[in-house]
Short mmCIF file of C-alpha atoms and ligand atoms in Angstrom, two decimals:
data_model
loop_
_atom_site.label_atom_id
_atom_site.label_comp_id
_atom_site.label_asym_id
_atom_site.label_seq_id
_atom_site.Cartn_x
_atom_site.Cartn_y
_atom_site.Cartn_z
CA MET A 1 -0.30 -12.86 33.54
CA LYS A 2 -1.92 -11.62 36.92
CA PRO A 3 -4.90 -13.03 38.81
CA ILE A 4 -8.52 -11.93 37.93
CA ILE A 5 -8.86 -10.39 41.66
CA ASP A 6 -6.03 -7.76 40.72
CA GLU A 7 -8.56 -5.97 38.53
CA LEU A 8 -11.10 -5.96 41.26
CA PRO A 9 -11.71 -3.86 44.65
CA ARG A 10 -9.91 -5.48 47.24
CA LEU A 11 -12.65 -6.14 49.64
CA TYR A 12 -14.07 -9.01 47.11
CA ALA A 13 -10.95 -11.16 48.23
CA ASN A 14 -12.21 -12.31 51.16
CA PHE A 15 -15.20 -14.30 49.75
CA LEU A 16 -15.14 -14.51 45.83
CA PRO A 17 -14.76 -18.17 44.82
CA ASP A 18 -11.07 -19.24 43.96
CA PHE A 19 -11.70 -18.81 40.39
CA VAL A 20 -10.90 -14.99 41.00
CA LYS A 21 -7.19 -16.38 41.91
CA THR A 22 -6.89 -17.58 38.28
CA LYS A 23 -4.34 -15.88 36.29
CA ILE A 24 -5.12 -14.15 33.08
CA PRO A 25 -3.11 -12.12 30.55
CA VAL A 26 -2.36 -8.57 31.32
CA GLU A 27 -4.28 -6.36 28.89
CA GLU A 28 -1.49 -4.61 27.75
CA LEU A 29 -3.13 -3.14 24.59
CA ALA A 30 -5.16 -1.30 26.75
CA THR A 31 -2.68 1.52 27.19
CA CYS A 32 -4.83 3.84 29.55
CA ASN A 33 -1.87 6.09 30.62
CA ASP A 34 -1.50 7.04 27.08
CA CYS A 35 -4.97 6.15 25.59
CA ALA A 36 -5.05 3.55 22.71
CA MET A 37 -8.04 5.04 21.41
CA CYS A 38 -6.90 8.35 21.20
CA GLN A 39 -5.92 9.80 17.55
CA LYS A 40 -2.15 10.10 18.12
CA ASN A 41 -1.82 6.26 18.54
CA ALA A 42 -4.62 5.24 16.41
CA LEU A 43 -5.49 5.07 12.66
CA PRO A 44 -4.83 8.13 10.61
CA LYS A 45 -8.17 10.16 9.80
CA THR A 46 -8.60 8.46 6.47
CA ALA A 47 -9.97 5.31 8.44
CA SER A 48 -13.32 5.00 9.51
CA ILE A 49 -12.45 4.35 13.27
CA THR A 50 -13.87 6.92 15.78
CA HIS A 51 -10.98 8.48 18.02
CA PHE A 52 -11.64 9.08 21.59
CA LEU A 53 -10.66 12.50 23.02
CA PRO A 54 -7.49 12.57 25.15
CA GLU A 55 -9.60 14.60 27.75
CA THR A 56 -12.32 12.12 27.94
CA LYS A 57 -11.04 8.78 27.08
CA CYS A 58 -13.70 5.95 27.58
CA CYS A 59 -14.92 7.71 30.86
CA THR A 60 -17.91 9.38 29.25
CA TYR A 61 -20.24 7.20 31.51
CA HIS A 62 -21.85 7.54 35.04
CA PRO A 63 -21.23 4.30 36.88
CA MET A 64 -23.93 3.18 39.55
CA LEU A 65 -21.83 2.70 42.75
CA PRO A 66 -23.19 0.00 44.88
CA ASN A 67 -23.87 1.63 48.59
CA TYR A 68 -21.04 -0.93 50.06
CA LEU A 69 -18.41 0.47 47.66
CA VAL A 70 -19.52 3.92 48.11
CA GLY A 71 -18.95 3.27 52.04
CA ALA A 72 -15.60 1.54 51.53
CA LEU A 73 -14.39 4.61 49.60
CA LEU A 74 -15.71 6.85 52.71
CA ALA A 75 -14.04 4.63 55.12
CA ASP A 76 -10.60 4.52 53.43
CA GLU A 77 -8.18 7.09 54.56
CA SER A 78 -5.29 6.77 52.13
CA PRO A 79 -4.41 10.43 50.79
CA GLU A 80 -4.65 9.02 47.14
CA MET A 81 -8.30 8.60 47.64
CA ASN A 82 -8.80 12.30 48.97
CA GLU A 83 -10.21 13.53 45.59
CA GLY A 84 -12.63 10.82 45.10
CA ARG A 85 -13.87 11.08 48.62
CA LYS A 86 -14.40 14.59 48.26
CA ARG A 87 -16.61 14.07 44.94
CA ILE A 88 -18.51 11.41 46.73
CA LYS A 89 -19.38 13.59 49.85
CA GLU A 90 -20.29 16.38 47.50
CA LYS A 91 -22.61 14.03 45.58
CA ILE A 92 -24.13 12.89 48.68
CA LYS A 93 -24.47 16.65 50.05
CA ASN A 94 -26.50 17.59 46.60
CA LYS A 95 -28.80 14.17 47.08
CA THR A 96 -29.36 13.80 43.40
CA GLY A 97 -29.19 10.01 42.42
CA ILE A 98 -28.37 9.26 46.32
CA ILE A 99 -30.36 6.00 47.03
CA PRO A 100 -30.19 3.39 49.83
CA GLN A 101 -28.62 0.94 46.98
CA GLY A 102 -25.71 3.39 46.34
CA ILE A 103 -24.91 6.33 44.06
CA ALA A 104 -26.95 6.07 40.91
CA MET A 105 -26.88 7.60 37.33
CA PRO A 106 -28.97 10.67 37.68
CA LYS A 107 -32.06 10.39 35.37
CA LYS A 108 -31.28 13.39 33.76
CA TYR A 109 -27.90 12.05 33.04
CA LYS A 110 -29.44 8.59 32.16
CA ALA A 111 -31.95 10.14 29.48
CA LEU A 112 -29.07 12.02 27.82
CA TYR A 113 -26.88 8.97 27.99
CA SER A 114 -29.47 6.95 26.02
CA MET A 115 -29.66 9.28 23.26
CA ALA A 116 -26.04 10.35 22.88
CA SER A 117 -24.05 7.50 23.68
CA GLU A 118 -23.67 5.78 20.49
CA LYS A 119 -21.84 8.98 18.85
CA GLY A 120 -20.70 10.69 21.87
CA PHE A 121 -19.03 7.90 23.92
CA GLY A 122 -15.08 8.57 24.22
CA ARG A 123 -15.91 12.14 22.87
CA SER A 124 -18.41 13.97 24.68
CA TYR A 125 -17.62 16.40 27.58
CA SER A 126 -21.01 16.27 28.70
CA LEU A 127 -21.14 12.69 29.37
CA LEU A 128 -17.91 12.71 31.33
CA CYS A 129 -18.00 10.59 34.82
CA PRO A 130 -18.31 12.88 37.73
CA TYR A 131 -15.26 11.11 39.46
CA TYR A 132 -13.09 11.45 36.06
CA GLU A 133 -9.73 13.83 36.71
CA LYS A 134 -9.63 15.45 33.55
CA ALA A 135 -5.93 17.30 34.16
CA GLY A 136 -4.34 13.81 35.00
CA GLY A 137 -7.03 11.65 32.80
CA SER A 138 -7.40 9.46 35.61
CA CYS A 139 -10.24 7.87 38.05
CA THR A 140 -10.49 9.62 41.67
CA ILE A 141 -12.18 6.26 42.76
CA TRP A 142 -10.22 3.61 41.16
CA LYS A 143 -9.61 1.22 44.04
CA PHE A 144 -13.57 1.08 44.40
CA ARG A 145 -14.82 1.17 40.75
CA ASN A 146 -17.84 -0.83 40.00
CA ALA A 147 -18.42 -4.02 37.75
CA VAL A 148 -18.66 -1.96 34.55
CA CYS A 149 -15.47 -0.15 35.36
CA SER A 150 -13.52 -3.13 36.39
CA THR A 151 -14.01 -5.14 33.34
CA TRP A 152 -13.94 -2.81 30.59
CA PHE A 153 -11.11 -2.92 27.99
CA CYS A 154 -11.22 -1.22 24.43
CA LYS A 155 -8.75 -3.77 23.28
CA THR A 156 -7.64 -7.32 24.49
CA VAL A 157 -4.51 -9.33 23.80
CA ALA A 158 -6.99 -12.32 23.15
CA GLY A 159 -9.24 -10.37 20.80
CA GLU A 160 -13.11 -11.02 20.74
CA ASP A 161 -12.32 -14.32 22.98
CA GLY A 162 -10.91 -11.74 25.39
CA LYS A 163 -13.82 -9.54 25.13
CA ILE A 164 -16.25 -12.28 25.86
CA PHE A 165 -14.37 -13.48 28.67
CA TRP A 166 -14.47 -9.68 30.20
CA LYS A 167 -18.34 -9.38 29.60
CA LYS A 168 -19.03 -12.74 31.33
CA LEU A 169 -17.07 -11.68 34.37
CA GLN A 170 -19.05 -8.44 34.02
CA GLY A 171 -21.98 -10.22 34.21
CA TYR A 172 -21.09 -11.98 37.16
CA LEU A 173 -19.95 -9.07 39.10
CA ALA A 174 -23.05 -7.20 38.28
CA ASP A 175 -25.08 -10.02 39.86
CA VAL A 176 -22.77 -10.04 42.84
CA GLU A 177 -23.38 -6.16 43.25
CA ILE A 178 -27.29 -6.53 43.01
CA HIS A 179 -27.16 -9.58 45.51
CA LEU A 180 -24.79 -7.68 48.01
CA ILE A 181 -26.71 -4.46 47.88
CA ASN A 182 -29.91 -6.13 49.06
CA TYR A 183 -27.90 -8.00 51.48
CA CYS A 184 -27.13 -4.59 53.01
CA LEU A 185 -30.61 -3.13 52.57
CA VAL A 186 -32.41 -6.12 54.27
CA SER A 187 -29.62 -6.43 57.04
CA ALA A 188 -29.75 -2.47 57.66
CA GLY A 189 -33.73 -2.41 57.92
CA ILE A 190 -34.65 -0.73 54.87
CA ASN A 191 -38.35 -1.91 53.95
CA ALA A 192 -38.34 -5.18 51.84
CA ASP A 193 -41.34 -4.25 49.84
CA ALA A 194 -39.42 -1.25 48.27
CA ILE A 195 -36.30 -3.87 47.62
CA ILE A 196 -38.22 -6.32 45.89
CA LYS A 197 -40.44 -4.12 43.78
CA ASP A 198 -38.03 -1.94 42.72
CA PRO A 199 -34.16 -3.49 43.28
CA LEU A 200 -32.49 -0.51 41.39
CA PRO A 201 -35.17 2.40 41.37
CA PHE A 202 -33.13 4.44 38.66
CA ALA A 203 -32.64 1.41 36.41
CA SER A 204 -35.89 1.42 34.85
CA GLN A 205 -36.78 3.54 31.88
CA GLU A 206 -39.42 6.49 32.88
CA SER A 207 -40.32 9.90 32.08
CA LEU A 208 -38.51 12.66 33.83
CA THR A 209 -40.33 15.19 36.12
CA ALA A 210 -39.70 18.46 36.24
CA GLU A 211 -37.28 17.81 39.39
CA ASP A 212 -35.40 15.32 37.44
CA ILE A 213 -34.85 17.75 34.53
CA ASP A 214 -33.71 20.65 36.92
CA GLU A 215 -31.97 17.90 39.38
CA ARG A 216 -33.74 19.08 42.29
CA ILE A 217 -34.77 16.70 44.95
CA ASN A 218 -38.42 15.94 45.95
CA GLU A 219 -37.75 16.23 49.62
CA GLU A 220 -40.96 14.17 50.48
CA GLU A 221 -39.64 11.25 48.33
CA TYR A 222 -36.23 11.51 49.67
CA GLN A 223 -37.43 11.39 53.13
CA ASN A 224 -39.56 8.16 52.23
CA LEU A 225 -36.79 6.48 50.55
CA TRP A 226 -34.42 6.97 53.26
CA GLY A 227 -36.79 6.65 56.36
CA GLU A 228 -34.70 6.94 59.62
CA TRP A 229 -31.58 6.97 57.60
CA ALA A 230 -32.28 10.27 56.03
CA GLY A 231 -29.40 12.87 57.01
CA LYS A 232 -27.26 9.94 57.69
CA GLU A 233 -26.51 8.45 54.50
CA GLU A 234 -22.72 8.49 54.88
CA GLU A 235 -23.22 6.68 58.17
CA PHE A 236 -25.43 4.11 56.12
CA TYR A 237 -22.82 3.64 53.26
CA ILE A 238 -20.06 2.91 55.90
CA LYS A 239 -22.37 0.43 57.81
CA THR A 240 -22.94 -1.44 54.48
CA PHE A 241 -19.16 -1.65 53.67
CA GLU A 242 -19.07 -3.33 57.31
CA LEU A 243 -21.34 -5.77 56.52
CA VAL A 244 -19.88 -6.88 53.38
CA ALA A 245 -16.45 -6.70 54.60
CA ASN A 246 -17.21 -9.01 57.44
CA LEU A 247 -18.75 -11.53 55.01
CA ASP A 248 -16.92 -15.03 54.51
CA LYS A 249 -17.00 -17.35 51.66
CA LYS A 250 -19.89 -19.69 53.11
CA TRP A 251 -22.20 -16.30 53.92
CA PHE A 252 -21.46 -15.07 50.25
CA GLU A 253 -22.19 -18.34 48.62
CA LYS A 254 -25.75 -18.40 50.83
CA ILE A 255 -26.47 -14.96 49.21
CA MET A 256 -25.63 -15.51 45.63
CA GLY A 257 -27.23 -19.08 45.71
CA ILE A 258 -27.38 -21.23 42.64
CA ASN A 259 -26.68 -18.04 40.26
CA GLN A 260 -22.87 -18.68 41.60
CA GLN A 261 -22.73 -22.03 40.00
CA ILE A 262 -24.17 -20.82 36.64
CA HIS A 263 -21.94 -17.77 36.24
CA LEU A 264 -18.80 -19.99 37.24
CA LYS A 265 -19.67 -22.14 34.47
CA LYS A 266 -19.99 -19.50 31.77
CA MET A 267 -16.72 -17.73 33.03
CA GLU A 268 -14.77 -20.99 33.09
CA ASP A 269 -16.06 -21.75 29.55
CA ALA A 270 -15.10 -18.27 28.31
CA TYR A 271 -11.53 -18.28 30.14
CA LEU A 272 -10.82 -21.71 28.36
CA LYS A 273 -11.74 -20.14 25.00
CA MET A 274 -9.75 -16.90 25.63
CA THR A 275 -6.62 -18.80 26.81
CA ARG A 276 -6.60 -21.88 25.01
CA PRO A 277 -8.46 -20.85 21.45
CA ILE A 278 -8.84 -23.61 19.07
CA LEU A 279 -8.21 -22.58 15.36
CA PRO A 280 -10.93 -24.00 12.83
CA GLY A 281 -9.23 -25.83 10.21
CA LYS A 282 -10.75 -23.54 7.03
CA LEU A 283 -10.56 -19.78 7.45
CA LYS A 284 -11.83 -16.86 5.63
CA ARG A 285 -11.64 -13.35 5.59
CA ASN A 286 -14.18 -11.36 7.79
CA ASN A 287 -15.71 -9.01 5.18
CA LYS A 288 -16.68 -6.50 7.90
CA THR A 289 -12.86 -6.00 8.67
CA GLY A 290 -11.49 -2.61 7.25
CA VAL A 291 -8.22 -2.64 5.49
CA PHE A 292 -6.30 0.62 4.94
CA LYS A 293 -3.04 1.02 3.24
CA MET A 294 -0.38 3.14 4.79
CA PRO A 295 2.09 5.26 3.13
CA ASP A 296 4.92 2.99 4.01
CA GLY A 297 3.34 0.00 2.03
CA SER A 298 2.18 -1.45 5.32
CA TYR A 299 -1.51 -2.08 6.17
CA ASN A 300 -3.92 -1.39 9.03
CA ILE A 301 -6.56 -3.84 9.52
CA ALA A 302 -9.41 -2.84 11.92
CA LEU A 303 -12.58 -4.28 13.37
CA GLY A 304 -14.51 -2.96 16.24
CA MET A 305 -11.85 -1.37 18.49
CA ALA A 306 -9.11 -3.79 17.58
CA ILE A 307 -6.50 -2.33 14.78
CA TYR A 308 -3.28 -3.95 13.86
CA ASN A 309 -0.31 -2.94 11.59
CA ILE A 310 0.89 -5.90 9.19
CA PRO A 311 3.64 -5.60 6.65
CA GLY A 312 2.69 -5.62 3.22
CA PHE A 313 3.83 -9.25 2.65
CA ALA A 314 1.62 -10.50 5.32
CA TYR A 315 -1.22 -8.59 3.89
CA GLN A 316 -0.92 -10.42 0.71
CA ILE A 317 -1.39 -13.74 2.80
CA PHE A 318 -4.33 -12.24 4.62
CA GLU A 319 -5.85 -11.63 1.06
CA MET A 320 -5.62 -15.42 -0.03
CA PHE A 321 -7.97 -16.68 2.67
CA ASP A 322 -11.14 -16.95 0.64
CA GLY A 323 -12.47 -20.15 2.72
CA THR A 324 -11.79 -22.56 0.13
CA ILE A 325 -8.88 -24.40 1.15
CA LEU A 326 -7.63 -25.69 4.56
CA ASN A 327 -5.44 -23.32 6.49
CA LYS A 328 -2.28 -25.55 6.32
CA ASP A 329 -2.58 -25.87 2.52
CA LEU A 330 -3.02 -22.30 2.11
CA LEU A 331 0.05 -21.40 4.24
CA LYS A 332 1.95 -24.08 2.04
CA LYS A 333 0.64 -22.36 -1.14
CA ALA A 334 1.66 -19.01 0.16
CA LYS A 335 5.14 -20.42 0.81
CA LYS A 336 5.64 -22.12 -2.50
CA GLU A 337 4.03 -19.12 -4.67
CA LYS A 338 5.00 -15.86 -2.66
CA GLY A 339 8.18 -17.27 -0.69
CA VAL A 340 6.50 -16.30 2.58
CA ALA A 341 6.48 -18.57 5.76
CA ILE A 342 3.69 -17.68 8.10
CA LYS A 343 3.47 -19.06 11.48
CA GLU A 344 0.07 -20.36 13.08
CA ASP A 345 0.46 -17.61 15.72
CA PHE A 346 -0.59 -15.03 13.19
CA LEU A 347 -3.48 -16.87 11.96
CA LEU A 348 -4.70 -17.25 15.75
CA THR A 349 -4.32 -13.77 16.63
CA PHE A 350 -6.34 -12.87 13.48
CA TYR A 351 -8.80 -15.56 14.33
CA GLN A 352 -9.19 -14.16 18.00
CA ASN A 353 -9.70 -10.73 16.48
CA ARG A 354 -12.46 -12.09 13.95
CA PHE A 355 -10.23 -10.55 11.24
CA LEU A 356 -10.62 -14.26 10.23
CA ILE A 357 -13.45 -16.24 10.89
CA GLU A 358 -14.51 -19.93 10.39
CA ALA A 359 -15.25 -20.71 6.63
CA ASP A 360 -18.49 -22.95 6.21
S1 SF4 B 401 -9.39 1.17 28.48
FE1 SF4 B 401 -10.10 3.48 28.17
S2 SF4 B 401 -8.48 4.79 28.61
FE2 SF4 B 401 -7.88 2.36 28.56
S3 SF4 B 401 -6.89 2.50 26.52
FE3 SF4 B 401 -8.82 1.89 26.31
S4 SF4 B 401 -10.21 3.50 25.85
FE4 SF4 B 401 -8.22 4.41 26.61
S1 SF4 B 402 -15.65 5.44 37.70
FE1 SF4 B 402 -13.66 5.79 37.12
S2 SF4 B 402 -13.07 4.30 35.66
FE2 SF4 B 402 -15.54 4.60 35.84
S3 SF4 B 402 -15.94 5.91 34.32
FE3 SF4 B 402 -15.75 7.10 36.26
S4 SF4 B 402 -13.43 7.70 36.08
FE4 SF4 B 402 -13.91 6.14 34.43
#
């Protein structure tokens, strides 16, 4: 178990609510250094699972980096961030996607991603994140990654309940990012009309201009966007980092307003379901679950990105779950007829992964 805050950029520790000190299970199924979604660790080719490429893993995505996280990276002097800092500086120099709100997904990339992510996620070199280090398979800006990257796990130890928890946390952090970005813009004197009209200018779907397609900058638009900060973008980002680094809990609560309470309630509920799940009395097999018999007689069962290998005798019990009798009676029957004793933990893992679902 480890506290939630350990998964997030450190500067949040100063002001996020105490909930982030709550301990959660370590997501040991997401073995990023030896990616669990790459073929050698997953199902054989016969299975209908799309494996990720070891050279891309799940980093086939261009995150939006909030201004204050860009500033935090620029201000960080640790050598392990050298490569990330170099890449960020290069991006700022090129100006594509460089806005006062942070470093956005370039419009051309966004258009490609919306068409290609369904089949290309985890497998396309063209979708690779600009901060991903292909040779080492690592993230060069890890300490300052955004809400999406901090909360993404292909597999979770609590199955679907774990995924729901991370999704709620991601929703909260995304809202935190928007509020803090806007706080920084207002504090740094960026035109308020522009902020309210378009909080994240590159978030909306719009047709591409010739400049967008060629990733050229319309200098006039760029100057208008940045105003007096044009040419001093690095300085601006560092200033936003300092603004956020100086926040305390009280100020932060004011910035977040009532949204904070709503998110907290959602996260607490999801946390309880993840850590203290209640098993329905009657379960049935989920017919969306993929089943693959392996040469050694064991079975791989899979749903979404969750894959488990179970011995043949356990699969025989799994098959018995047709939703007609209570779990406790079914387990007694299995013991009597097949001589197999199954523990409730087995059912819980299958239920949390939705291989088994509540029967009507
Ligand atoms: S989270 Fe990404 S890198 Fe980590 S194991 Fe899953 S797919 Fe691989
Ligand atoms: S920022 Fe890091 S974790 Fe996120 S997609 Fe890029 S390389 Fe992967």
